[in-house]
Every structure is written in structure tokens, then in C-alpha cells.
Short mmCIF file of C-alpha atoms in Angstrom, two decimals:
data_model
loop_
_atom_site.label_atom_id
_atom_site.label_comp_id
_atom_site.label_asym_id
_atom_site.label_seq_id
_atom_site.Cartn_x
_atom_site.Cartn_y
_atom_site.Cartn_z
CA UNK A 1 4.85 86.69 -79.58
CA UNK A 2 6.16 86.59 -83.17
CA UNK A 3 9.02 84.14 -83.53
CA UNK A 4 11.86 85.67 -85.60
CA UNK A 5 15.26 84.56 -86.85
CA UNK A 6 18.30 86.18 -88.32
CA UNK A 7 20.35 84.59 -91.13
CA UNK A 8 23.71 86.30 -91.53
CA UNK A 9 23.81 87.26 -87.84
CA UNK A 10 27.56 87.92 -87.57
CA UNK A 11 27.77 90.82 -90.01
CA UNK A 12 27.33 94.39 -88.74
CA UNK A 13 23.71 94.52 -89.97
CA UNK A 14 22.91 91.11 -88.52
CA UNK A 15 24.25 92.13 -85.15
CA UNK A 16 22.28 95.37 -85.29
CA UNK A 17 19.14 93.36 -86.02
CA UNK A 18 19.77 91.28 -82.90
CA UNK A 19 20.34 94.36 -80.82
CA UNK A 20 16.93 95.77 -81.94
CA UNK A 21 14.99 92.49 -81.80
CA UNK A 22 15.93 91.46 -78.25
CA UNK A 23 14.38 94.71 -77.01
CA UNK A 24 11.30 94.58 -79.27
CA UNK A 25 8.08 94.20 -77.13
CA UNK A 26 6.26 91.87 -79.53
CA UNK A 27 8.81 89.39 -80.88
CA UNK A 28 11.01 86.59 -79.61
CA UNK A 29 14.40 86.03 -81.23
CA UNK A 30 14.39 82.23 -81.69
CA UNK A 31 17.35 81.45 -83.83
CA UNK A 32 20.37 82.88 -85.63
CA UNK A 33 22.78 81.55 -88.25
CA UNK A 34 26.20 82.12 -89.64
CA UNK A 35 28.03 79.66 -91.93
CA UNK A 36 31.42 80.80 -90.59
CA UNK A 37 30.52 80.52 -86.86
CA UNK A 38 28.29 77.47 -86.53
CA UNK A 39 28.27 76.20 -82.94
CA UNK A 40 29.52 79.49 -81.47
CA UNK A 41 27.43 81.80 -79.32
CA UNK A 42 26.73 85.32 -80.54
CA UNK A 43 28.06 86.68 -77.19
CA UNK A 44 31.48 85.08 -77.82
CA UNK A 45 31.75 87.11 -81.06
CA UNK A 46 30.06 90.35 -80.00
CA UNK A 47 30.88 90.92 -76.32
CA UNK A 48 28.17 93.56 -75.93
CA UNK A 49 25.61 90.63 -75.90
CA UNK A 50 27.13 88.98 -72.82
CA UNK A 51 24.37 88.30 -70.32
CA UNK A 52 21.73 89.33 -72.80
CA UNK A 53 21.83 86.94 -75.76
CA UNK A 54 23.49 83.55 -75.71
CA UNK A 55 21.94 82.05 -78.85
CA UNK A 56 24.17 79.65 -80.76
CA UNK A 57 24.79 80.12 -84.42
CA UNK A 58 23.20 77.29 -86.47
CA UNK A 59 22.40 76.67 -90.05
CA UNK A 60 19.78 78.62 -92.06
CA UNK A 61 17.38 75.60 -92.25
CA UNK A 62 17.17 75.55 -88.45
CA UNK A 63 16.47 79.30 -88.41
CA UNK A 64 13.62 78.94 -90.94
CA UNK A 65 12.19 75.94 -89.08
CA UNK A 66 12.00 77.83 -85.73
CA UNK A 67 10.81 81.20 -87.06
CA UNK A 68 7.64 82.72 -88.40
CA UNK A 69 9.59 85.57 -89.96
CA UNK A 70 13.17 85.51 -91.10
CA UNK A 71 15.59 88.41 -91.71
CA UNK A 72 18.38 87.68 -94.16
CA UNK A 73 21.41 89.99 -93.88
CA UNK A 74 23.51 88.53 -96.58
CA UNK A 75 25.55 89.64 -99.69
CA UNK A 76 23.74 89.60 -103.01
CA UNK A 77 23.24 86.21 -104.66
CA UNK A 78 22.46 84.33 -101.43
CA UNK A 79 18.87 85.20 -100.58
CA UNK A 80 16.84 83.62 -103.39
CA UNK A 81 17.42 80.09 -102.11
CA UNK A 82 16.34 81.25 -98.65
CA UNK A 83 13.25 82.90 -100.17
CA UNK A 84 12.30 79.70 -101.89
CA UNK A 85 12.39 77.78 -98.59
CA UNK A 86 10.43 80.47 -96.67
CA UNK A 87 7.85 80.86 -99.40
CA UNK A 88 7.22 77.11 -99.47
CA UNK A 89 6.73 77.14 -95.73
CA UNK A 90 4.36 80.17 -96.01
CA UNK A 91 6.79 82.20 -93.86
CA UNK A 92 7.88 85.79 -94.31
CA UNK A 93 11.31 86.75 -95.50
CA UNK A 94 12.70 90.29 -95.06
CA UNK A 95 15.78 90.36 -97.31
CA UNK A 96 18.36 93.05 -96.55
CA UNK A 97 20.42 92.10 -99.58
CA UNK A 98 20.01 93.10 -103.24
CA UNK A 99 18.42 89.97 -104.68
CA UNK A 100 14.88 91.29 -104.81
CA UNK A 101 15.39 95.05 -105.14
CA UNK A 102 15.35 95.18 -108.92
CA UNK A 103 12.26 94.19 -110.84
CA UNK A 104 14.01 93.48 -114.12
CA UNK A 105 16.34 90.52 -114.51
CA UNK A 106 18.37 92.24 -117.16
CA UNK A 107 19.20 95.03 -114.69
CA UNK A 108 20.27 92.48 -112.01
CA UNK A 109 22.41 90.69 -114.63
CA UNK A 110 24.00 93.98 -115.74
CA UNK A 111 24.78 95.41 -112.34
CA UNK A 112 25.29 92.23 -110.23
CA UNK A 113 26.40 89.69 -112.86
CA UNK A 114 23.75 87.20 -111.91
CA UNK A 115 20.39 85.87 -113.26
CA UNK A 116 17.28 85.31 -111.22
CA UNK A 117 17.33 81.76 -109.90
CA UNK A 118 13.63 81.54 -109.08
CA UNK A 119 11.89 83.92 -111.44
CA UNK A 120 8.42 83.37 -110.09
CA UNK A 121 9.53 84.37 -106.59
CA UNK A 122 10.10 87.90 -107.88
CA UNK A 123 6.49 88.26 -108.69
CA UNK A 124 5.78 87.66 -105.02
CA UNK A 125 8.21 90.25 -103.70
CA UNK A 126 7.98 93.97 -103.09
CA UNK A 127 10.47 96.77 -102.79
CA UNK A 128 9.60 97.94 -99.31
CA UNK A 129 10.34 101.61 -98.82
CA UNK A 130 7.58 102.20 -96.20
CA UNK A 131 7.01 105.87 -96.88
CA UNK A 132 6.39 105.09 -100.57
CA UNK A 133 4.37 101.83 -100.63
CA UNK A 134 3.34 101.12 -97.06
CA UNK A 135 -0.20 100.06 -98.07
CA UNK A 136 1.10 97.29 -100.41
CA UNK A 137 3.67 95.71 -98.14
CA UNK A 138 1.18 93.58 -96.23
CA UNK A 139 0.27 91.69 -99.44
CA UNK A 140 3.72 90.06 -99.82
CA UNK A 141 5.75 87.31 -98.19
CA UNK A 142 9.14 88.41 -99.65
CA UNK A 143 10.18 91.87 -98.62
CA UNK A 144 13.06 93.61 -100.32
CA UNK A 145 14.52 96.04 -97.81
CA UNK A 146 16.01 99.10 -99.67
CA UNK A 147 19.70 99.81 -99.75
CA UNK A 148 21.19 102.48 -97.47
CA UNK A 149 22.22 105.02 -100.10
CA UNK A 150 18.90 104.60 -101.95
CA UNK A 151 16.92 105.14 -98.79
CA UNK A 152 18.59 108.51 -98.05
CA UNK A 153 18.14 109.66 -101.68
CA UNK A 154 14.64 108.42 -102.32
CA UNK A 155 13.26 109.93 -99.10
CA UNK A 156 15.01 113.21 -99.88
CA UNK A 157 13.46 113.47 -103.34
CA UNK A 158 10.04 111.96 -102.97
CA UNK A 159 8.01 115.05 -102.15
CA UNK A 160 9.77 117.13 -104.85
CA UNK A 161 9.00 114.48 -107.49
CA UNK A 162 5.41 113.86 -106.24
CA UNK A 163 4.71 117.65 -106.33
CA UNK A 164 6.38 118.03 -109.73
CA UNK A 165 8.73 120.73 -108.48
CA UNK A 166 11.89 119.43 -110.21
CA UNK A 167 13.09 118.22 -113.52
CA UNK A 168 13.59 114.48 -113.71
CA UNK A 169 16.75 114.97 -115.77
CA UNK A 170 20.26 115.32 -114.45
CA UNK A 171 19.60 114.94 -110.72
CA UNK A 172 22.98 114.78 -108.94
CA UNK A 173 23.28 112.67 -105.83
CA UNK A 174 26.45 113.19 -103.81
CA UNK A 175 26.49 110.67 -100.90
CA UNK A 176 28.91 109.99 -98.13
CA UNK A 177 28.83 106.99 -95.81
CA UNK A 178 30.55 105.71 -92.71
CA UNK A 179 32.78 102.68 -92.88
CA UNK A 180 30.23 100.20 -91.56
CA UNK A 181 28.60 100.44 -94.96
CA UNK A 182 31.50 98.45 -96.34
CA UNK A 183 30.62 95.46 -94.14
CA UNK A 184 32.52 93.49 -91.52
CA UNK A 185 34.90 91.73 -93.93
CA UNK A 186 38.10 93.70 -94.14
CA UNK A 187 39.30 94.98 -97.50
CA UNK A 188 42.03 97.45 -98.40
CA UNK A 189 39.58 100.30 -98.82
CA UNK A 190 38.10 99.76 -95.33
CA UNK A 191 41.43 99.31 -93.58
CA UNK A 192 41.91 101.80 -90.77
CA UNK A 193 44.90 103.49 -92.32
CA UNK A 194 43.10 103.94 -95.64
CA UNK A 195 39.95 105.40 -94.03
CA UNK A 196 41.36 107.45 -91.23
CA UNK A 197 41.99 111.13 -92.08
CA UNK A 198 40.68 110.53 -95.62
CA UNK A 199 37.67 111.10 -97.77
CA UNK A 200 37.45 109.07 -100.97
CA UNK A 201 34.99 108.56 -103.78
CA UNK A 202 34.45 105.05 -105.12
CA UNK A 203 32.47 103.13 -107.75
CA UNK A 204 32.26 106.43 -109.62
CA UNK A 205 29.56 106.32 -112.31
CA UNK A 206 28.78 102.62 -111.76
CA UNK A 207 27.74 101.89 -108.20
CA UNK A 208 25.27 99.02 -107.92
CA UNK A 209 22.75 101.08 -106.05
CA UNK A 210 22.21 103.27 -109.13
CA UNK A 211 19.55 101.10 -110.84
CA UNK A 212 17.71 100.70 -107.58
CA UNK A 213 17.57 104.50 -107.11
CA UNK A 214 16.51 105.08 -110.74
CA UNK A 215 13.76 102.43 -110.60
CA UNK A 216 12.22 103.67 -107.35
CA UNK A 217 12.42 107.38 -108.28
CA UNK A 218 10.93 106.67 -111.68
CA UNK A 219 7.96 104.86 -109.99
CA UNK A 220 7.54 107.80 -107.62
CA UNK A 221 7.65 110.34 -110.43
CA UNK A 222 5.72 108.37 -113.09
CA UNK A 223 8.55 109.37 -115.51
CA UNK A 224 12.00 107.97 -116.21
CA UNK A 225 14.41 109.72 -113.85
CA UNK A 226 18.02 110.36 -114.73
CA UNK A 227 20.61 110.60 -111.92
CA UNK A 228 24.31 110.96 -111.41
CA UNK A 229 25.28 109.12 -108.22
CA UNK A 230 28.67 109.24 -106.56
CA UNK A 231 29.30 107.58 -103.16
CA UNK A 232 32.13 108.49 -100.83
CA UNK A 233 33.66 106.84 -97.80
CA UNK A 234 33.85 108.94 -94.60
CA UNK A 235 36.27 108.34 -91.78
CA UNK A 236 33.39 107.59 -89.30
CA UNK A 237 31.74 104.41 -88.20
CA UNK A 238 28.14 105.04 -89.23
CA UNK A 239 25.82 107.46 -91.00
CA UNK A 240 25.04 108.68 -94.47
CA UNK A 241 24.73 112.25 -95.71
CA UNK A 242 23.35 112.73 -99.22
CA UNK A 243 23.50 116.11 -100.88
CA UNK A 244 21.09 116.13 -103.84
CA UNK A 245 21.05 118.81 -106.52
CA UNK A 246 18.07 119.19 -108.80
CA UNK A 247 16.73 121.82 -111.15
CA UNK A 248 13.43 123.51 -110.32
CA UNK A 249 10.85 123.42 -113.14
CA UNK A 250 9.40 126.78 -112.22
CA UNK A 251 10.13 129.74 -110.03
CA UNK A 252 9.05 128.76 -106.55
CA UNK A 253 10.11 130.08 -103.15
CA UNK A 254 11.88 127.83 -100.63
CA UNK A 255 9.15 128.48 -98.07
CA UNK A 256 6.55 126.91 -100.30
CA UNK A 257 8.77 123.87 -100.97
CA UNK A 258 9.43 123.49 -97.28
CA UNK A 259 5.72 123.67 -96.50
CA UNK A 260 4.97 120.95 -99.03
CA UNK A 261 7.72 118.70 -97.56
CA UNK A 262 6.35 119.19 -94.03
CA UNK A 263 2.81 118.38 -95.26
CA UNK A 264 3.98 115.33 -97.26
CA UNK A 265 5.76 113.76 -94.25
CA UNK A 266 3.53 115.09 -91.46
CA UNK A 267 2.34 111.54 -90.47
CA UNK A 268 5.65 109.80 -90.89
CA UNK A 269 7.11 108.80 -87.53
CA UNK A 270 10.72 108.66 -88.70
CA UNK A 271 10.96 111.63 -91.11
CA UNK A 272 11.94 115.11 -89.82
CA UNK A 273 11.95 118.19 -92.03
CA UNK A 274 14.38 120.64 -90.51
CA UNK A 275 13.36 124.27 -90.06
CA UNK A 276 14.54 126.58 -92.84
CA UNK A 277 18.04 127.85 -92.18
CA UNK A 278 19.14 124.63 -90.41
CA UNK A 279 21.21 121.88 -92.02
CA UNK A 280 20.63 118.17 -91.51
CA UNK A 281 23.67 116.41 -90.03
CA UNK A 282 24.64 112.81 -89.32
CA UNK A 283 25.13 113.16 -85.54
CA UNK A 284 21.46 114.02 -85.07
CA UNK A 285 20.28 110.69 -86.50
CA UNK A 286 23.01 108.35 -85.33
CA UNK A 287 21.65 105.23 -83.63
CA UNK A 288 18.09 106.11 -84.68
CA UNK A 289 15.68 105.04 -87.44
CA UNK A 290 15.16 108.69 -88.39
CA UNK A 291 15.79 110.48 -91.67
CA UNK A 292 16.37 114.24 -91.24
CA UNK A 293 15.98 116.41 -94.32
CA UNK A 294 16.92 120.03 -94.83
CA UNK A 295 16.07 122.17 -97.87
CA UNK A 296 18.11 124.86 -99.56
CA UNK A 297 18.25 126.88 -102.76
CA UNK A 298 21.27 128.07 -104.69
CA UNK A 299 21.87 131.77 -105.12
CA UNK A 300 20.13 131.85 -108.53
CA UNK A 301 16.96 130.33 -106.98
CA UNK A 302 16.67 127.86 -109.83
CA UNK A 303 18.19 124.83 -108.14
CA UNK A 304 16.92 122.96 -105.08
CA UNK A 305 19.55 121.45 -102.81
CA UNK A 306 18.38 118.68 -100.48
CA UNK A 307 20.40 117.34 -97.53
CA UNK A 308 19.20 113.93 -96.37
CA UNK A 309 20.82 112.07 -93.47
CA UNK A 310 20.30 108.64 -92.02
CA UNK A 311 22.08 106.08 -89.91
CA UNK A 312 23.14 103.53 -92.55
CA UNK A 313 22.84 100.67 -90.05
CA UNK A 314 19.34 101.57 -88.87
CA UNK A 315 17.14 103.48 -91.35
CA UNK A 316 19.54 102.27 -94.07
CA UNK A 317 19.30 98.61 -93.00
CA UNK A 318 18.26 96.93 -89.77
CA UNK A 319 15.91 99.61 -88.46
CA UNK A 320 14.01 99.87 -91.71
CA UNK A 321 13.73 96.08 -91.82
CA UNK A 322 12.17 96.06 -88.37
CA UNK A 323 9.90 98.92 -89.47
CA UNK A 324 8.78 96.75 -92.37
CA UNK A 325 8.14 93.86 -89.99
CA UNK A 326 6.01 96.11 -87.83
CA UNK A 327 3.93 97.11 -90.81
CA UNK A 328 3.51 93.53 -91.94
CA UNK A 329 2.44 92.31 -88.48
CA UNK A 330 0.17 95.31 -87.65
CA UNK A 331 2.37 96.29 -84.77
CA UNK A 332 2.91 99.93 -83.93
CA UNK A 333 5.35 101.17 -86.58
CA UNK A 334 7.66 102.59 -83.88
CA UNK A 335 7.79 99.39 -81.79
CA UNK A 336 11.41 98.62 -80.94
CA UNK A 337 12.64 101.70 -82.89
CA UNK A 338 11.96 104.61 -80.55
CA UNK A 339 15.56 105.67 -80.24
CA UNK A 340 17.04 109.07 -79.41
CA UNK A 341 20.27 110.08 -81.24
CA UNK A 342 23.62 110.44 -79.60
CA UNK A 343 24.42 114.08 -80.15
CA UNK A 344 28.14 113.90 -79.37
#
């Protein structure tokens, strides 16, 4: 059994990792940490773990010591020091934060206000969107798990870019997320009375996921991609719906585009291309590691409209992290992730 640990276990994503890992057939959850709850059991904080998990929150050094593979579910700026420790110990780190998602330090400085602390570590890390670079992931010890918004957008656009159907200029990405995407720490924007019966845009024109999306899509395309990305906060707990507008490079029927998408993703266990005429919706992927994609054209037939939906806590975070672990360890990619959505 693979020994795994979770650093940042008390956040929503950390708790979701625990929920998945305790039911994974090939791993043993050895240790968890939280700087704010050292000495407390996870079941005293999340009551759903009563009788199932009674691990005590400890410090990150203890988690690294006891684990072969470590998940870090922390805000940006906190994972590089963990990566340095795991790399020295020849252990694997799957980082669910932003510290290793961008390849250029100047981009990290511009968007996150920080420099790389351990520059050489970044040469030993990989941006791990499985459907894009699955074959390379096994060669790295530091795994950068993609962000939630980028995952929905990149999966939605990948076949269109690979098949050269669309212009790489002026791609519009309109995304909406449930409130868990704001994290467990309460702020004014995530307060119940602010979220309930409301729909609000935020970080308009300067959301930190923008450079991540641009970098990944540019690698997929082989050309510099230009996007306009606007996130919105939905009055729901979980889920992301991205509506993506892109200009077709040539006249092509929707049936042909749909066929190419179905072919592109035919061997992907977590990607579903919806039948033409149907629209992807959040409730069909909630509590799963799936990404459902539906394809549409505007009335002039010159614009492709892509709807891509994921559960932000699973395919957008913890589920994709476990998927990456499965790839790294040569497990079945669906191990621990074979969930059916709640449809109501």
C-alpha cells in the first residue's frame, strides 16, 4: 500500500482529499497536518469523518516523514518549502496550489507578487493536466495540479485547438463557480448573505488563473493564445460551468466538430462529450471527477460555443490530484474516483 499524507487537511480541498483517499483501494492515509488545528482529530472538525478517520493533525514535517507521497492543499506561496523537503527525501509532492503552475518566474511575480524561492525545483516540476501530458507525468517528483477554472477551460478547448478549428485570438471564457471555490476561510464576498440569491463577477480582467490558462492553451496550440477570462460566483456549493466563445477558422459543420471531439476523448475515462442538442450542466458532474462538454454554434455558424462543466472540488482539485497520483503509481486511473453524480 502506498503511504500518503495531506498537508492543509482542514480546508475544503484537503477534506475532500481525505474523503477520497480513505476509500482508495491502493493507498493508506498515514498522516495529516494543519497549522491551525495541531493536536485535534479530523473528525472533531469534520463530523462526517466520525467512526471513519480519527487521524490527529500534526505538523508538515511529520506528514512528510510518514508518507511516500504528499498532497499539499495550501494557498500560493506555501508549497515551495514543502517541495524542497520532499524532493530531498526523494518523495513525491502533488501540489494543489499555484506555486508550480507557471513556468516563468516573471509571470508568477506579476500575478502572485512573489519570486520563486527554489528556482531549480521548478525544472523538476510538471503542470499535470492528465489529458494533455499524461505520458510525461511519471518523470517528475513535483506535480502541479491545475486550477479549477483552467481545468474546465483547457479541457473544453483542447480538441478545437489541436485540430486547428478555431482562431487563437480573442477566445472568451465566461466561467461560473460554486462558493467552495473561495475556500473555507470566510470573507465578505463568500458570506451567505452576499452569495445567496446573487450572481456576481469578480477579478474582472485580472484573475490569477489567466496566465495559467494562456500558458497551457498556448502549449496545446503551438501558438500564443489570447483569452478574455471572467469568473463569476454562483449561489451554489460546488461546480463550475464555463461557456467558451471562439471564432471558427473555416466553415465547418457542428457534426464534424462533435465527431472530432468524441474521437479525441474516446479513451479518456473522465471526459464525456454530450450528444448534439444537449447542454452540459453542473448537476450531472457534481461529486464526480468527470468533465462534461457540450458543443454549439451561433446562428451565423461562424462561432463555436463550448460548455464545459466540472465539480470544482473533484476534477478541479482533489479528484484530479488523485487521478495524477494514479498515473504516477501505475494504478488504474479510475481507482478511488469511480463516482456517480447526484442528479438532484
